[in-house]
mmCIF file with all atom_site columns, C-alpha atoms in Angstrom:
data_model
loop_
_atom_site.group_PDB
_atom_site.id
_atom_site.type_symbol
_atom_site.label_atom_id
_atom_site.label_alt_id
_atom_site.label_comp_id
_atom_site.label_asym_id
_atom_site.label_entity_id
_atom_site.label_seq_id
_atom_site.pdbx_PDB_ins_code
_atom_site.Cartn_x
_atom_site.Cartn_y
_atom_site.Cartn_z
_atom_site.occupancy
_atom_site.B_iso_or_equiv
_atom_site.pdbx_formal_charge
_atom_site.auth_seq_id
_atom_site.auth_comp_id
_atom_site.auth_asym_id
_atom_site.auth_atom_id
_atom_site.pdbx_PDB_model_num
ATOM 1   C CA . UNK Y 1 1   ? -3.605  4.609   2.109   1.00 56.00 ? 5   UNK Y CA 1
ATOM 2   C CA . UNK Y 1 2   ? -3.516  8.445   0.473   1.00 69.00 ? 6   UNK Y CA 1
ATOM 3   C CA . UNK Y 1 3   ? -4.694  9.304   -2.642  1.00 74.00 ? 7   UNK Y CA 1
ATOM 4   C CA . UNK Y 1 4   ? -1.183  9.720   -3.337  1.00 81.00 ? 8   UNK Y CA 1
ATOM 5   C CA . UNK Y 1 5   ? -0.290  6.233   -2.396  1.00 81.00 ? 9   UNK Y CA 1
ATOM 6   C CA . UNK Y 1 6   ? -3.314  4.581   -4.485  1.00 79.00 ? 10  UNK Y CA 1
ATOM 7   C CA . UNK Y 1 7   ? -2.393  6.458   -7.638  1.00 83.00 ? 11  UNK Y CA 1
ATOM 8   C CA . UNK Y 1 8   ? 1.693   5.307   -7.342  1.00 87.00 ? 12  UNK Y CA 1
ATOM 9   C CA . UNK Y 1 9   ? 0.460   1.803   -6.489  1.00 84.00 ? 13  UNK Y CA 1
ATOM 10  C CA . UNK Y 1 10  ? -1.925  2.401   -9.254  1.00 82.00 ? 14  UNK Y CA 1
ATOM 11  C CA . UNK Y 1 11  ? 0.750   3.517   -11.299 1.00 88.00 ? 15  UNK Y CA 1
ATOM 12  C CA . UNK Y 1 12  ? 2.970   0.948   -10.394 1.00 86.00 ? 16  UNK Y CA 1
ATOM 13  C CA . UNK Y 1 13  ? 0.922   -1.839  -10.934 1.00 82.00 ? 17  UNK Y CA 1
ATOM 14  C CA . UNK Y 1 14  ? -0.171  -0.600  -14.829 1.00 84.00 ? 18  UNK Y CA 1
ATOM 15  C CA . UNK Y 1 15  ? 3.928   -0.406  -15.631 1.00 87.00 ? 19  UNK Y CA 1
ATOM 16  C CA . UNK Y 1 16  ? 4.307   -3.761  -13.748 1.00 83.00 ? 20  UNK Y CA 1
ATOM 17  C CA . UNK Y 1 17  ? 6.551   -2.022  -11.452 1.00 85.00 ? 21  UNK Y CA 1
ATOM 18  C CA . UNK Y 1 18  ? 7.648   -3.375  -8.005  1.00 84.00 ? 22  UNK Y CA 1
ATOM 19  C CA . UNK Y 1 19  ? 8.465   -1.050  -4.967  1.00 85.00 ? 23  UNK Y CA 1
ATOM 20  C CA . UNK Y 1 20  ? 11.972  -1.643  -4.999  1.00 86.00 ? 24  UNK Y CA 1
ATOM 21  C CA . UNK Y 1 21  ? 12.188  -1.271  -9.114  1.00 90.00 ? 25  UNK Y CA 1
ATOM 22  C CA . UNK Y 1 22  ? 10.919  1.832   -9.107  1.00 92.00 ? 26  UNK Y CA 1
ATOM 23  C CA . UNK Y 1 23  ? 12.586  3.201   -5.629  1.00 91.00 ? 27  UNK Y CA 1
ATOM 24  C CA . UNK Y 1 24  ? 15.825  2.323   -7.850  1.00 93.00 ? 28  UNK Y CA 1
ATOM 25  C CA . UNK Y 1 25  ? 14.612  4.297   -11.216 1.00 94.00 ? 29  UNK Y CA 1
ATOM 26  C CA . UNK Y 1 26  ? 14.606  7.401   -8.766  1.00 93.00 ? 30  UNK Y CA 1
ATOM 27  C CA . UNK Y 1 27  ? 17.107  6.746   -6.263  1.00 92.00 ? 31  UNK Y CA 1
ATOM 28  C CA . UNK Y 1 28  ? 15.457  5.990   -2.893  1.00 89.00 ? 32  UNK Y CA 1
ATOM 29  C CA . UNK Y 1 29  ? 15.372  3.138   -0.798  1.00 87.00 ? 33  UNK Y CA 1
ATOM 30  C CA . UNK Y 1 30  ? 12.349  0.739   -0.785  1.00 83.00 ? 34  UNK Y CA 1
ATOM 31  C CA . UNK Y 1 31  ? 11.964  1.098   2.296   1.00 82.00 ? 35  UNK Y CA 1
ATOM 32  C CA . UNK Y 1 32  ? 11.046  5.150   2.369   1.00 84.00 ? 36  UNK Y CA 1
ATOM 33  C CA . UNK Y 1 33  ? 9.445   4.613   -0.806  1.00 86.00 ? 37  UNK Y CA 1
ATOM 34  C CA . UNK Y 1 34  ? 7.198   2.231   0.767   1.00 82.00 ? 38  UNK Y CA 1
ATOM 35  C CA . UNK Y 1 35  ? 5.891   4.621   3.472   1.00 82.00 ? 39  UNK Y CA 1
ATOM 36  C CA . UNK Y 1 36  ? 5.934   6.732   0.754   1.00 83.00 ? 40  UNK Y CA 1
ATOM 37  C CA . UNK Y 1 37  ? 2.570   5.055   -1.321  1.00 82.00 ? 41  UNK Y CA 1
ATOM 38  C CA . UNK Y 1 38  ? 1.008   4.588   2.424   1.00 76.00 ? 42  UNK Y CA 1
ATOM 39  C CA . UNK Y 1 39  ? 1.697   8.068   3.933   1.00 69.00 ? 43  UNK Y CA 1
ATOM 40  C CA . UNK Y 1 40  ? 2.044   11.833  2.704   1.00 60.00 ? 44  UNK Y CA 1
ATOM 41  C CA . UNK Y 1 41  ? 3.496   13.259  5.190   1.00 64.00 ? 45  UNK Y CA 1
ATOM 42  C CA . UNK Y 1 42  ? 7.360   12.274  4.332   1.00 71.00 ? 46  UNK Y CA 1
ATOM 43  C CA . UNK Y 1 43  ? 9.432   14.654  2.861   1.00 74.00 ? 47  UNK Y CA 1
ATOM 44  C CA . UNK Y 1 44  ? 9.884   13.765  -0.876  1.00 83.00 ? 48  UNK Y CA 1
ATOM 45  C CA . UNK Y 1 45  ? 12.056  16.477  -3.145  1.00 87.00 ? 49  UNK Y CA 1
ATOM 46  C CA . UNK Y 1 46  ? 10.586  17.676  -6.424  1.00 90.00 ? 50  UNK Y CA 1
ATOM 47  C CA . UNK Y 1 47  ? 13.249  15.777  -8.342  1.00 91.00 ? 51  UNK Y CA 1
ATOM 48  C CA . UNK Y 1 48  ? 12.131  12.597  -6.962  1.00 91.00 ? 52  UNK Y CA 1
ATOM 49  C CA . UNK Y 1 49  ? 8.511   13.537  -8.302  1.00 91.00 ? 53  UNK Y CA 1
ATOM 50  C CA . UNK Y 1 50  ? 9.892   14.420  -11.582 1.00 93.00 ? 54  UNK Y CA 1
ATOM 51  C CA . UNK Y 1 51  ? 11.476  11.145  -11.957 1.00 93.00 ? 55  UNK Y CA 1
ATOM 52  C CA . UNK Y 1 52  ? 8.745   9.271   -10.800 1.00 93.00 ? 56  UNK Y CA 1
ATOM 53  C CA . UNK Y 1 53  ? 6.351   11.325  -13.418 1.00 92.00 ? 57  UNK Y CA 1
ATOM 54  C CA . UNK Y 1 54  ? 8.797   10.562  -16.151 1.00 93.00 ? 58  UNK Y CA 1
ATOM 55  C CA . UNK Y 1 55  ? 8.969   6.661   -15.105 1.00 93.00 ? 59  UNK Y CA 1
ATOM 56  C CA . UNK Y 1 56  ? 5.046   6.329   -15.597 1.00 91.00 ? 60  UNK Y CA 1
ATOM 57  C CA . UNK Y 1 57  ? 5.099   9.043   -18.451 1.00 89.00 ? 61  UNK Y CA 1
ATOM 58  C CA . UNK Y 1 58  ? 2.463   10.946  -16.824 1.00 88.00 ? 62  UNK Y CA 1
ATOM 59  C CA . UNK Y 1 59  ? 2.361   14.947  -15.875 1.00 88.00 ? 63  UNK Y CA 1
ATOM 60  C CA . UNK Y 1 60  ? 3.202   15.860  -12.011 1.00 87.00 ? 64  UNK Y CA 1
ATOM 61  C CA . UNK Y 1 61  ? -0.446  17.137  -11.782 1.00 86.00 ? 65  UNK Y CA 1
ATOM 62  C CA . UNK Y 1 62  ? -1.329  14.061  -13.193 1.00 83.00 ? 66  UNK Y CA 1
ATOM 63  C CA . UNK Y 1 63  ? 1.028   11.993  -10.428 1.00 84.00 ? 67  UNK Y CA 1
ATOM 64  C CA . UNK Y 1 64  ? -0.022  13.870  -7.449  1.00 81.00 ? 68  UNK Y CA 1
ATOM 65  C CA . UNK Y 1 65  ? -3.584  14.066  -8.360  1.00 78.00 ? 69  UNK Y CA 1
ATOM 66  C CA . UNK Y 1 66  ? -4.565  17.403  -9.329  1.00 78.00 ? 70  UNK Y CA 1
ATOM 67  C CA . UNK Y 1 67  ? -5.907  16.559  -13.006 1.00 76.00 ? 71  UNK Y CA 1
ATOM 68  C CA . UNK Y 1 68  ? -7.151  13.221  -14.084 1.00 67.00 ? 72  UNK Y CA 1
ATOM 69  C CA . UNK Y 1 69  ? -10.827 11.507  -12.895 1.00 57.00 ? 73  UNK Y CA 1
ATOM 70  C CA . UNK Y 1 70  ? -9.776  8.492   -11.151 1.00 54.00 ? 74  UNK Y CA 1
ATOM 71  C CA . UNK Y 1 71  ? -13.669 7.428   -10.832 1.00 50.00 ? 75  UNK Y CA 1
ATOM 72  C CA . UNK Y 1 72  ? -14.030 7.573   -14.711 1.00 54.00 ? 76  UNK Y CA 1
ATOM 73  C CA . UNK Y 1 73  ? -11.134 4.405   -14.780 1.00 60.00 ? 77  UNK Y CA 1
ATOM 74  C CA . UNK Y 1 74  ? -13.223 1.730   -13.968 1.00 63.00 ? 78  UNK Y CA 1
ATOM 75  C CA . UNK Y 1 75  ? -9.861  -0.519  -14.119 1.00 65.00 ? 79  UNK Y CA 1
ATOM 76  C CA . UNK Y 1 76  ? -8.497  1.822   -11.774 1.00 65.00 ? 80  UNK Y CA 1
ATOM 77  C CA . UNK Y 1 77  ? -11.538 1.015   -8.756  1.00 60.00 ? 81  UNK Y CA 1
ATOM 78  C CA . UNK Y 1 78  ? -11.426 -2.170  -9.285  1.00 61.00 ? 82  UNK Y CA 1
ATOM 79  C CA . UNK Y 1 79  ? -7.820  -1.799  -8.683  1.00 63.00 ? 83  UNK Y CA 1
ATOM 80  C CA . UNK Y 1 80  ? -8.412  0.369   -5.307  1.00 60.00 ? 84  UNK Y CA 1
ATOM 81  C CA . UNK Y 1 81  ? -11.555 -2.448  -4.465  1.00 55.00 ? 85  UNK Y CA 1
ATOM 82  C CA . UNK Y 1 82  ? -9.666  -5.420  -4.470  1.00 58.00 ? 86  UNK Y CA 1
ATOM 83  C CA . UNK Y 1 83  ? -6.823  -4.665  -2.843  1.00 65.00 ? 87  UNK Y CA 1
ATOM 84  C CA . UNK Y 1 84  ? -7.801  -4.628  0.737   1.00 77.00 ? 88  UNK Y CA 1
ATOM 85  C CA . UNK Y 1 85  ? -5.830  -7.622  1.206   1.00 79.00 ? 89  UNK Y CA 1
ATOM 86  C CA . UNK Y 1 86  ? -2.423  -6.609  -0.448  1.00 78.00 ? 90  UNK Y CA 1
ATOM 87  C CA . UNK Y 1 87  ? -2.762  -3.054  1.726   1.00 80.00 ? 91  UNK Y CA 1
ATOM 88  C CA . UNK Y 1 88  ? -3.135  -5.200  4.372   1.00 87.00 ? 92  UNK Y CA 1
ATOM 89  C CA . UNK Y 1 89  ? -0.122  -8.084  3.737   1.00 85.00 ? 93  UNK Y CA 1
ATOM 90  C CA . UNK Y 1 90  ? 2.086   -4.936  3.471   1.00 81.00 ? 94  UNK Y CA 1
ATOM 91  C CA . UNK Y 1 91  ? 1.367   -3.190  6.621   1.00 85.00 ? 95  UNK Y CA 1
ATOM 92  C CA . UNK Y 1 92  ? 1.506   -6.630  8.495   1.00 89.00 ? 96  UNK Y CA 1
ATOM 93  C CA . UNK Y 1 93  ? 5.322   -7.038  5.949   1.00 85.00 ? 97  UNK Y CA 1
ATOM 94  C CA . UNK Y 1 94  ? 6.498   -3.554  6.791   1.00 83.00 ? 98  UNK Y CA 1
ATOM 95  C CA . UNK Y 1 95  ? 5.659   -4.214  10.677  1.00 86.00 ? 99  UNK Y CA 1
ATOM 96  C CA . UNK Y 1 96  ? 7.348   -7.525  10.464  1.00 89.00 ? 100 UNK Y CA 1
ATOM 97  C CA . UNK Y 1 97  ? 10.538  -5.539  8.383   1.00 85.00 ? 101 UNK Y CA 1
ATOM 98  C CA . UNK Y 1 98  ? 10.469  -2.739  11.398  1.00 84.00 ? 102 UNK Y CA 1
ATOM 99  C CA . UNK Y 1 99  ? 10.369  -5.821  14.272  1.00 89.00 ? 103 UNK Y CA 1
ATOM 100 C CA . UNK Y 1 100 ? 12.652  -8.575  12.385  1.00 92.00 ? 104 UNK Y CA 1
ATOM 101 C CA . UNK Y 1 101 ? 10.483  -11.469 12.733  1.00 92.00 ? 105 UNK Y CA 1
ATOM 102 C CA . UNK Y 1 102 ? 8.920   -13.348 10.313  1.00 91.00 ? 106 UNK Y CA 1
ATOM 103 C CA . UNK Y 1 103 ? 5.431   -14.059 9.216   1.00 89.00 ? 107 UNK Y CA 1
ATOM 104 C CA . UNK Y 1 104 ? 5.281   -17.236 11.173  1.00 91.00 ? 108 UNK Y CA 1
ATOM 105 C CA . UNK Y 1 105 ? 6.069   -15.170 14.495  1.00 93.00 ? 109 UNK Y CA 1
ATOM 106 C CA . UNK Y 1 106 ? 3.542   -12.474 13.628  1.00 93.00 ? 110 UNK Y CA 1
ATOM 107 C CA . UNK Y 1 107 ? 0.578   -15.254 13.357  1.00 93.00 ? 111 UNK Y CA 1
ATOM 108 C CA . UNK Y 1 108 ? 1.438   -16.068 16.696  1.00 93.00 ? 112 UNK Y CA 1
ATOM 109 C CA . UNK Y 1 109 ? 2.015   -12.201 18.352  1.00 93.00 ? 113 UNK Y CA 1
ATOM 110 C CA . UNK Y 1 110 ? -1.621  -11.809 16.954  1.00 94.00 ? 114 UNK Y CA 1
ATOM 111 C CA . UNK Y 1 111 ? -2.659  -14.816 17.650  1.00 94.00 ? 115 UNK Y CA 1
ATOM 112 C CA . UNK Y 1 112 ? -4.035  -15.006 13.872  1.00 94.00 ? 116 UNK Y CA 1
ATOM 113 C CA . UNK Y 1 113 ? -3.281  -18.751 12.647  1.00 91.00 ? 117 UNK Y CA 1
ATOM 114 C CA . UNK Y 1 114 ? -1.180  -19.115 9.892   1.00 88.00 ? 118 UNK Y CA 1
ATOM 115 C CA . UNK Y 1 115 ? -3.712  -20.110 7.626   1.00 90.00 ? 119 UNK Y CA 1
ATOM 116 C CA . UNK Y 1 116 ? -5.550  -17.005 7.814   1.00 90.00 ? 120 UNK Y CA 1
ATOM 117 C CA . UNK Y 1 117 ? -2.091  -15.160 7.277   1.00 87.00 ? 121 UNK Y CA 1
ATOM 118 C CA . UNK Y 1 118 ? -1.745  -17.553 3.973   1.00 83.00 ? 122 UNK Y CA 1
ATOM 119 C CA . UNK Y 1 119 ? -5.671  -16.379 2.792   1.00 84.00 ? 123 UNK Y CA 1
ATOM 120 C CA . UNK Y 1 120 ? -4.303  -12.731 3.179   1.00 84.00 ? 124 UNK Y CA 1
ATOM 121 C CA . UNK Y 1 121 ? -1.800  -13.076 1.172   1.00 79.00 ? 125 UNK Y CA 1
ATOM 122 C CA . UNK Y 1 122 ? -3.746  -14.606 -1.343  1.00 76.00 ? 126 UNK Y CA 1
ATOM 123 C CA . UNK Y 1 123 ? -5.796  -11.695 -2.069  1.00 74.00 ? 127 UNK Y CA 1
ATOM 124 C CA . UNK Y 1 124 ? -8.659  -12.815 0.648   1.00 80.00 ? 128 UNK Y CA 1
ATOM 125 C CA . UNK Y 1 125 ? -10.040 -9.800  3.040   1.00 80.00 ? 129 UNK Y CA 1
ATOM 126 C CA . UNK Y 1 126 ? -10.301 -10.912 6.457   1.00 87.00 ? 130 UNK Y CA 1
ATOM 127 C CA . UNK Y 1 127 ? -12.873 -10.664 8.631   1.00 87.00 ? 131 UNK Y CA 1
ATOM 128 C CA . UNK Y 1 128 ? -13.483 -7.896  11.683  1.00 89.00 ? 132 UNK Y CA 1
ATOM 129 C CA . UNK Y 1 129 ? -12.004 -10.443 14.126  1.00 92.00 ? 133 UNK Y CA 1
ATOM 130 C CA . UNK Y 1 130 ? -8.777  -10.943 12.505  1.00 92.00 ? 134 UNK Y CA 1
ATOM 131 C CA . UNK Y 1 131 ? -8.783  -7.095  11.346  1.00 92.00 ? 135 UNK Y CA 1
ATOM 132 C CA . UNK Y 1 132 ? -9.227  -6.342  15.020  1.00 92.00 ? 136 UNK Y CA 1
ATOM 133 C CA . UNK Y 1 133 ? -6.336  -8.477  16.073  1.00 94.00 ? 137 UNK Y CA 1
ATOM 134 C CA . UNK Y 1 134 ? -3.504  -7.326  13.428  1.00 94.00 ? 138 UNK Y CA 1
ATOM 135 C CA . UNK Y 1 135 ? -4.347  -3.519  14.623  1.00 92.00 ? 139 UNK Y CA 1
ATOM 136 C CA . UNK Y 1 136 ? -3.410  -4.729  18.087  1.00 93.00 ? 140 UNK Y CA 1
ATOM 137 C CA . UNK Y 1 137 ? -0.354  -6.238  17.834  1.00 93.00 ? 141 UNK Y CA 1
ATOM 138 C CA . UNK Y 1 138 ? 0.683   -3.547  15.748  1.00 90.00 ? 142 UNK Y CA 1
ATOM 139 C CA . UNK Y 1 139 ? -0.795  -1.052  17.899  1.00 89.00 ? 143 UNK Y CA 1
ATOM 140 C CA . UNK Y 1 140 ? -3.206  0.639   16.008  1.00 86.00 ? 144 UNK Y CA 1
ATOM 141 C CA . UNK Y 1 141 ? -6.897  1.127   16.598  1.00 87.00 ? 145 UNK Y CA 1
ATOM 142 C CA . UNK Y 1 142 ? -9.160  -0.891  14.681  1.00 86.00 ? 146 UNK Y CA 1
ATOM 143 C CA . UNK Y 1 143 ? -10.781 1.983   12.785  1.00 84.00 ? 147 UNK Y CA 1
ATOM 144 C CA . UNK Y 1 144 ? -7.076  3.368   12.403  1.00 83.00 ? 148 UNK Y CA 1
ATOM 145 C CA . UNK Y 1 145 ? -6.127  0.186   10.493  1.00 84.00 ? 149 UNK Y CA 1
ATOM 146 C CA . UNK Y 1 146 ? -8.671  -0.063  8.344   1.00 83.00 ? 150 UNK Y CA 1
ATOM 147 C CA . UNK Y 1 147 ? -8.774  3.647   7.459   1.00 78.00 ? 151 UNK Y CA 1
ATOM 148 C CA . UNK Y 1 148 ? -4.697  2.642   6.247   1.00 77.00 ? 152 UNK Y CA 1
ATOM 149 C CA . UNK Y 1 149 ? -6.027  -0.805  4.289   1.00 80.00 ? 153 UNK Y CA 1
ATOM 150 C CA . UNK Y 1 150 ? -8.432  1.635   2.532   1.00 73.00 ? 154 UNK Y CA 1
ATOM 151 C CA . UNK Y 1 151 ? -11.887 0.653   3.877   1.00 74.00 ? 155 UNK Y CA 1
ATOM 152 C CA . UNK Y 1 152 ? -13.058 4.228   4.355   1.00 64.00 ? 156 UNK Y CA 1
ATOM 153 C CA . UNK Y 1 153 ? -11.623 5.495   0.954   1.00 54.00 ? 157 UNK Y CA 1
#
């Protein structure tokens, strides 16, 4: 996940927000805004950043990271610590969205038993085994996939 991402999920997560709440305040689809908090590199207008800046009441430096000491919030890295898991439940949801099956048929793509997929999703980090696994059904590298669930952040 960017920096970007981490500080809208932060963001979100202090104004008890969900994805598709807030990709409503500002008129984009939860979908885009989704990639959005996981990837810079889609185009986003400035009067989408307004809006989100005005949603969380915070400045567009502020949003996009240019003021503010995130490592001086000790809420916010506990935030960013412990939430391996949910970066990884999304990737695994948004993969599932992109491919139209359902968690069940995932577990067995991976060949990750449903159990494990039920830990996950109940805030448990999986070990290098499983990690390894959901990169290759989704085809990414292992160190790809954990760079995007935030291990090397």
């Amino acid at each position: 996940m960017s920096e970007l991402g981490q500080r809208l999920k932060w963001l979100r997560y202090k104004k008890n927000i969900s994805q598709a709440e807030l990709a409503k305040m500002i008129n984009m689809d939860r979908g885009s805004y989704a990639k959005l908090e996981y990837r810079e590199d889609l185009p986003v207008t400035l009067d989408k950043f307004i809006r989100m800046a005005d949603v969380f009441e915070v400045s567009l430096d502020y949003l996009v990271g240019r003021t503010g000491d995130k490592f001086k919030d000790r809420e916010y890295i506990e935030f960013v610590l412990v939430n391996k898991s949910d970066r990884i439940l999304e990737i695994v949801k948004l993969y599932c969205n992109e491919k139209k099956i359902t968690l069940n048929e995932f577990s067995k793509l991976s060949g990750v038993d449903r159990t494990t997929v039920y830990k996950i999703e109940n805030g448990n980090e999986p070990g290098i085994r499983t990690l390894r696994k959901l990169a290759a059904v989704m085809g990414y590298g292992l160190e790809e996939f954990m760079r995007e669930c935030g291990y090397f952040e």
